[in-house]
Backbone as JSON, one array per atom type, in Angstrom:
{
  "sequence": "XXXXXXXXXXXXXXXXXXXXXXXXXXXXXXXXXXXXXXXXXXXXXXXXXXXXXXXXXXXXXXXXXXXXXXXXXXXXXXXXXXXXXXXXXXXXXXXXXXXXXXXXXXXXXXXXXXXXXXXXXXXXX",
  "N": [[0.85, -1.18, 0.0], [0.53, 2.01, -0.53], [2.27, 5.0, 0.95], [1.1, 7.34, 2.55], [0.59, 10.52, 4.2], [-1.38, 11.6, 7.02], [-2.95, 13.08, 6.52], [-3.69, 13.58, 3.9], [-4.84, 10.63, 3.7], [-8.16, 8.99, 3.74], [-10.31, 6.89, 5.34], [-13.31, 5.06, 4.51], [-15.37, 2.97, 4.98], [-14.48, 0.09, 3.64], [-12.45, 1.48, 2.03], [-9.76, 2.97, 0.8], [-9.56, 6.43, 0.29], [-7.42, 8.27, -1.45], [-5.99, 11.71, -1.19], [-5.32, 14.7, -3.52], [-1.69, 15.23, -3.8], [-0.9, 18.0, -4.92], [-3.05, 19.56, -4.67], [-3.32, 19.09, -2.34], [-1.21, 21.14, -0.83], [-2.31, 23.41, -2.18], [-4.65, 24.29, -0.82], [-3.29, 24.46, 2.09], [-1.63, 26.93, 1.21], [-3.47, 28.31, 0.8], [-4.78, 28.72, 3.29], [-2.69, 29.63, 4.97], [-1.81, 32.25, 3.62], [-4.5, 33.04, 4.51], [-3.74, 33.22, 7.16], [-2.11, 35.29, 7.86], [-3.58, 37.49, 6.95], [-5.65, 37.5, 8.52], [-4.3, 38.09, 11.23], [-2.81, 40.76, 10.19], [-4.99, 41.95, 10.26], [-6.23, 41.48, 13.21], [-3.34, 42.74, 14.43], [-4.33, 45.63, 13.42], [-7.04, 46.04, 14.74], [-6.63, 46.29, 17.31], [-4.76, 48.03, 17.85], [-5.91, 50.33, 16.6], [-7.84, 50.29, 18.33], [-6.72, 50.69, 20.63], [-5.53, 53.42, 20.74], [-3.22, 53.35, 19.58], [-0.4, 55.23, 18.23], [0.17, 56.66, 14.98], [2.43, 57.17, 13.62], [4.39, 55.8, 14.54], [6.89, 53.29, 13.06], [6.65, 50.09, 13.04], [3.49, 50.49, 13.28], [2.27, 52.12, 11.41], [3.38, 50.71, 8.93], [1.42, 48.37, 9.65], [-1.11, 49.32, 9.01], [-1.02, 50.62, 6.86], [-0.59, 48.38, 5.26], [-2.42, 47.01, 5.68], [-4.98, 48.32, 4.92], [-5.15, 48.32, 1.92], [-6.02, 45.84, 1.97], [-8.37, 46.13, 3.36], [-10.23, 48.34, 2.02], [-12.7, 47.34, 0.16], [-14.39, 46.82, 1.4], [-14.76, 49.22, 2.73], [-16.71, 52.2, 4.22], [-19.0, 50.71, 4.66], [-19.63, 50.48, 7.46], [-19.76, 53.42, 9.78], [-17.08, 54.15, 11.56], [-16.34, 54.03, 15.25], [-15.7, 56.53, 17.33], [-13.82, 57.31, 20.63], [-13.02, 59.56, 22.8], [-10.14, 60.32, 24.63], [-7.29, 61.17, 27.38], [-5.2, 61.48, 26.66], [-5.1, 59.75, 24.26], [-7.0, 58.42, 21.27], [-9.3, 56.25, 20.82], [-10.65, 54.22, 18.49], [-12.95, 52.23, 17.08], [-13.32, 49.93, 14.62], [-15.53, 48.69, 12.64], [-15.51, 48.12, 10.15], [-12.93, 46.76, 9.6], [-13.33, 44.16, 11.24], [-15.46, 43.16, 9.82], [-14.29, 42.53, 7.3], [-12.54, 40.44, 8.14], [-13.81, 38.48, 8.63], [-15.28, 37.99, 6.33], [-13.28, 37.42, 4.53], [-12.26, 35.16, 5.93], [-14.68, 33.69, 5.58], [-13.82, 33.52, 2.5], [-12.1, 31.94, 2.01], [-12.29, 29.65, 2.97], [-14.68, 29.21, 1.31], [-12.62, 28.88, -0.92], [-11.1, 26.94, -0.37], [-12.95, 24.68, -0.19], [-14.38, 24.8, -2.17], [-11.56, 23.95, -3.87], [-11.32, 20.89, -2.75], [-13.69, 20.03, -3.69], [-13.32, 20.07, -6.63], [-11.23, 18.24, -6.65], [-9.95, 15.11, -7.58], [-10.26, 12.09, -6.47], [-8.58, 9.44, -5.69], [-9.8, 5.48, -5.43], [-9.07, 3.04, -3.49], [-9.53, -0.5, -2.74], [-9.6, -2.28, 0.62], [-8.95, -4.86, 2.31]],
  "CA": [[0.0, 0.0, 0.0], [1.2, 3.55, -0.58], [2.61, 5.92, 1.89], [0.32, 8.87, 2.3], [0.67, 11.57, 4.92], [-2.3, 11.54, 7.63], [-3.93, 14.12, 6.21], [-4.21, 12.29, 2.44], [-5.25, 9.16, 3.61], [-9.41, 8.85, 4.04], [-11.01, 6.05, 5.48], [-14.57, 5.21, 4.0], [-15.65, 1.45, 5.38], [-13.11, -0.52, 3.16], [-11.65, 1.91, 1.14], [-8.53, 3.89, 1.37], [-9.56, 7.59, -0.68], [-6.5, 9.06, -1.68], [-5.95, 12.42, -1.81], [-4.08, 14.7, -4.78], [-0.84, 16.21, -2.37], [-0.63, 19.18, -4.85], [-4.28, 19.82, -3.86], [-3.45, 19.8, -0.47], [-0.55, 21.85, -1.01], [-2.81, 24.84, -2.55], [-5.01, 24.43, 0.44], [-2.13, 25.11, 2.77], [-1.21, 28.56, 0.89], [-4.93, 29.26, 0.91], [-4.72, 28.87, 4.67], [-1.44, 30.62, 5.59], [-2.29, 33.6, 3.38], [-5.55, 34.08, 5.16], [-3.42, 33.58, 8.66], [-1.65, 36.76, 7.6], [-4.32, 38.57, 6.95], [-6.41, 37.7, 9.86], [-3.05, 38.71, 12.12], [-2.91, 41.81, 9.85], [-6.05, 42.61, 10.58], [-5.8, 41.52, 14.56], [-3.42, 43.91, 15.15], [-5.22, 46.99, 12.74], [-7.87, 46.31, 15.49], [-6.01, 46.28, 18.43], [-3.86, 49.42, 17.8], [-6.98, 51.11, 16.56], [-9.34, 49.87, 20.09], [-6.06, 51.21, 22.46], [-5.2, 54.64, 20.27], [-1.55, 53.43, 19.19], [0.93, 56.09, 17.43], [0.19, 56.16, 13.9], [3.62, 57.54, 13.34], [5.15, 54.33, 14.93], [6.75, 53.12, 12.17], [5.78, 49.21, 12.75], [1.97, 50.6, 13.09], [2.19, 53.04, 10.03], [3.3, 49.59, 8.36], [0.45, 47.34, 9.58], [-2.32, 50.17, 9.04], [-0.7, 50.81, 5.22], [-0.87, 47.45, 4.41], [-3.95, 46.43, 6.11], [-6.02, 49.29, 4.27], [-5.26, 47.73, 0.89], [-7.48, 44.36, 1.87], [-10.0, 46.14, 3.91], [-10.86, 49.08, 0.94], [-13.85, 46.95, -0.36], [-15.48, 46.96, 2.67], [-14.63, 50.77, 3.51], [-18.03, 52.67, 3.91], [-20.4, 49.86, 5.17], [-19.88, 51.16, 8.78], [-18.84, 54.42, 10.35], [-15.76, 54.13, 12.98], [-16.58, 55.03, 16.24], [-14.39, 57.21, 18.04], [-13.72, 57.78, 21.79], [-11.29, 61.07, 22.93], [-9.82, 59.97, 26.53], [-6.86, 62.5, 27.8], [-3.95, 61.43, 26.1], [-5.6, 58.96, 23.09], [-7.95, 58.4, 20.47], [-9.7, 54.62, 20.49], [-11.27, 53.85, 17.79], [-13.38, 50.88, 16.72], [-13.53, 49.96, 13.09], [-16.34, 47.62, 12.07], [-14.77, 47.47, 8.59], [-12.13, 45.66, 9.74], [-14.04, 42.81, 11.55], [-16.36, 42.23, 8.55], [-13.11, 41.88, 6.31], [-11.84, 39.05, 9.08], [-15.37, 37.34, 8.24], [-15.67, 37.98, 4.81], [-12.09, 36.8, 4.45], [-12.32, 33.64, 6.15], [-15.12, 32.83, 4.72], [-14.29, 33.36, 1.29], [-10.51, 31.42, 1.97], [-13.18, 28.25, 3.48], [-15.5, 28.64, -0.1], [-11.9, 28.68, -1.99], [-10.52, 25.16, -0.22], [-13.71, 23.61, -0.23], [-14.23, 23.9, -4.17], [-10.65, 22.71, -4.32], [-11.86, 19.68, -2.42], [-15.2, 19.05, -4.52], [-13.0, 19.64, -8.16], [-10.08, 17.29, -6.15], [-10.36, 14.01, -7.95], [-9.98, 11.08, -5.36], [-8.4, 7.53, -6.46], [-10.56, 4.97, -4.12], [-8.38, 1.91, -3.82], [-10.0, -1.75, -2.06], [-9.19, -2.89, 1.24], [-9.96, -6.02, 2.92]],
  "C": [[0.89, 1.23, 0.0], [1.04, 4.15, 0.44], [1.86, 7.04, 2.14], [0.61, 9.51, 4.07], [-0.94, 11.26, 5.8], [-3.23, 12.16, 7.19], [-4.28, 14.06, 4.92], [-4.95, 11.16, 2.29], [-7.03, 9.46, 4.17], [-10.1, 7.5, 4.3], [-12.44, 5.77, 5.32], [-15.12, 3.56, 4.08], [-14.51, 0.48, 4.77], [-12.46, -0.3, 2.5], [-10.86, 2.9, 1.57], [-8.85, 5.05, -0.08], [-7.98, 8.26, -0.53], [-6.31, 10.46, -2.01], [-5.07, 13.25, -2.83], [-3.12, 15.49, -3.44], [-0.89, 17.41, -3.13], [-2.18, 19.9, -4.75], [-4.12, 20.56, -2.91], [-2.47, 21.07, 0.07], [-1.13, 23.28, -1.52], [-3.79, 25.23, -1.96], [-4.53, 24.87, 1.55], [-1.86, 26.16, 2.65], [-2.59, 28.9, 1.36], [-5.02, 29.18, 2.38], [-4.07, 30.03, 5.5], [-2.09, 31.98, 4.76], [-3.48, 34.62, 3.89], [-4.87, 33.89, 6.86], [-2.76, 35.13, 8.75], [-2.63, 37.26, 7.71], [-4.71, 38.68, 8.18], [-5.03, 38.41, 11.05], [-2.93, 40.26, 11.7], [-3.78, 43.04, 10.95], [-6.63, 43.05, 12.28], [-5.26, 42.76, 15.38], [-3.72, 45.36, 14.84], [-6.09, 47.46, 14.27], [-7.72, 46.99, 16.55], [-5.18, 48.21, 18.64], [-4.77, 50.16, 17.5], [-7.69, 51.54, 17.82], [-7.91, 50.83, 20.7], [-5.07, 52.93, 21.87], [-3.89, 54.59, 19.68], [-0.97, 54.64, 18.25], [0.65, 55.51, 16.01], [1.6, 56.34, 13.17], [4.9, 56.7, 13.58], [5.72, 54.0, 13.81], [6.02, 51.64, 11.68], [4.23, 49.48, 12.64], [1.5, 51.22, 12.04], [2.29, 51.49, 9.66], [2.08, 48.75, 8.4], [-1.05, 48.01, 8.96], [-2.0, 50.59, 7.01], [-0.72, 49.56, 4.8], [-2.34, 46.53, 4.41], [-4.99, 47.17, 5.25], [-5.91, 48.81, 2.83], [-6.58, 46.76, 0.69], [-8.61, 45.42, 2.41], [-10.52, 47.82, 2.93], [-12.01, 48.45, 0.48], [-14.74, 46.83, 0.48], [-15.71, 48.23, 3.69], [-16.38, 51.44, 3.23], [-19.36, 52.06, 4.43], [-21.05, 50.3, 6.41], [-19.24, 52.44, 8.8], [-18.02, 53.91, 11.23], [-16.43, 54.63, 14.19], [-15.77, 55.38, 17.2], [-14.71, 57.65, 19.45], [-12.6, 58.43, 22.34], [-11.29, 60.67, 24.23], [-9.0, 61.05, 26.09], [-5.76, 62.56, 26.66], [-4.0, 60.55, 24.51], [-6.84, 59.06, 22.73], [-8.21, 57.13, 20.58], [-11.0, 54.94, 19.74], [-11.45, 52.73, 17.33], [-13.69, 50.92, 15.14], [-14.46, 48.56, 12.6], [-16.09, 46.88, 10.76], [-13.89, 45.69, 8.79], [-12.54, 44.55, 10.47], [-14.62, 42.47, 10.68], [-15.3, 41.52, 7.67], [-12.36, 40.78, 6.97], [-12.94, 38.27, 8.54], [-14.87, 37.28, 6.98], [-14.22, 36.88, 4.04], [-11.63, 35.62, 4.49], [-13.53, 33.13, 5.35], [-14.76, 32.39, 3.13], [-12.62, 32.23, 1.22], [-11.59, 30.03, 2.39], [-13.95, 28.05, 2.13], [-14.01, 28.08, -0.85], [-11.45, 27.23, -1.76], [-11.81, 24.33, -0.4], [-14.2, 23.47, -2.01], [-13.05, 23.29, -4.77], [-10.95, 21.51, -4.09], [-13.18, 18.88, -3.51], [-14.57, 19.15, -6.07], [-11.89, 18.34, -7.53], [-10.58, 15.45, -6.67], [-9.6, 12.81, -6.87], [-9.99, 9.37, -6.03], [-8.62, 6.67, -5.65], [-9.75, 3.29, -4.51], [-9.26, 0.54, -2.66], [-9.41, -2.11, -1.08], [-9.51, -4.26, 1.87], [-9.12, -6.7, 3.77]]
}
């Protein structure tokens, strides 16, 4: 019997489904690329909610690259802003929908890899 990886091999009463590895391999990117984002987006939030230094330069960075992805979803909500003594916290609804919207659409993209993924069903006994 062939070697497969845990995460290739499918058990189905007496058959061993095989899956394709470069499949699973473009499942994996489609994963990691949305762990970035969601982290992106994590700390957008975070530094937004506790007023961080936009002048920072790591937070200028995460807030300039984060605004790229979340532009299609700019406009849906307003921000809402709270002035304490020394900071600004602001909440951005944008950026939570684009964590949703995101994951979900990275969960539609692996699962139609899975349903085009042709599976070679071999006999056990």
């Amino acid at each position: 019997m062939d070697k497969l990886e845990p995460e290739q091999r499918q058990h189905h009463g007496g058959a061993v489904i095989k899956a394709n590895h470069g499949n699973l391999q473009v499942r994996k990117i489609v994963y990691y690329i949305l762990g970035v984002l969601e982290v992106l987006f994590a700390f957008r939030l975070i530094f937004k909610l506790l007023g961080a230094n936009s002048q920072s330069p790591f937070v200028s960075f995460i807030y300039t690259v984060s605004q790229a992805f979340l532009s299609p979803f700019s406009g849906i909500f307003r921000s809402t802003v709270t002035k304490g003594f020394e900071t600004q916290s602001v909440l951005e609804p944008t950026t939570i929908i684009a964590m949703i919207v995101y994951a979900v659409l990275a969960w539609g993209i692996v699962k139609l890899i899975e349903i085009n993924t042709p599976h070679q069903t071999t006999e056990t006994r």
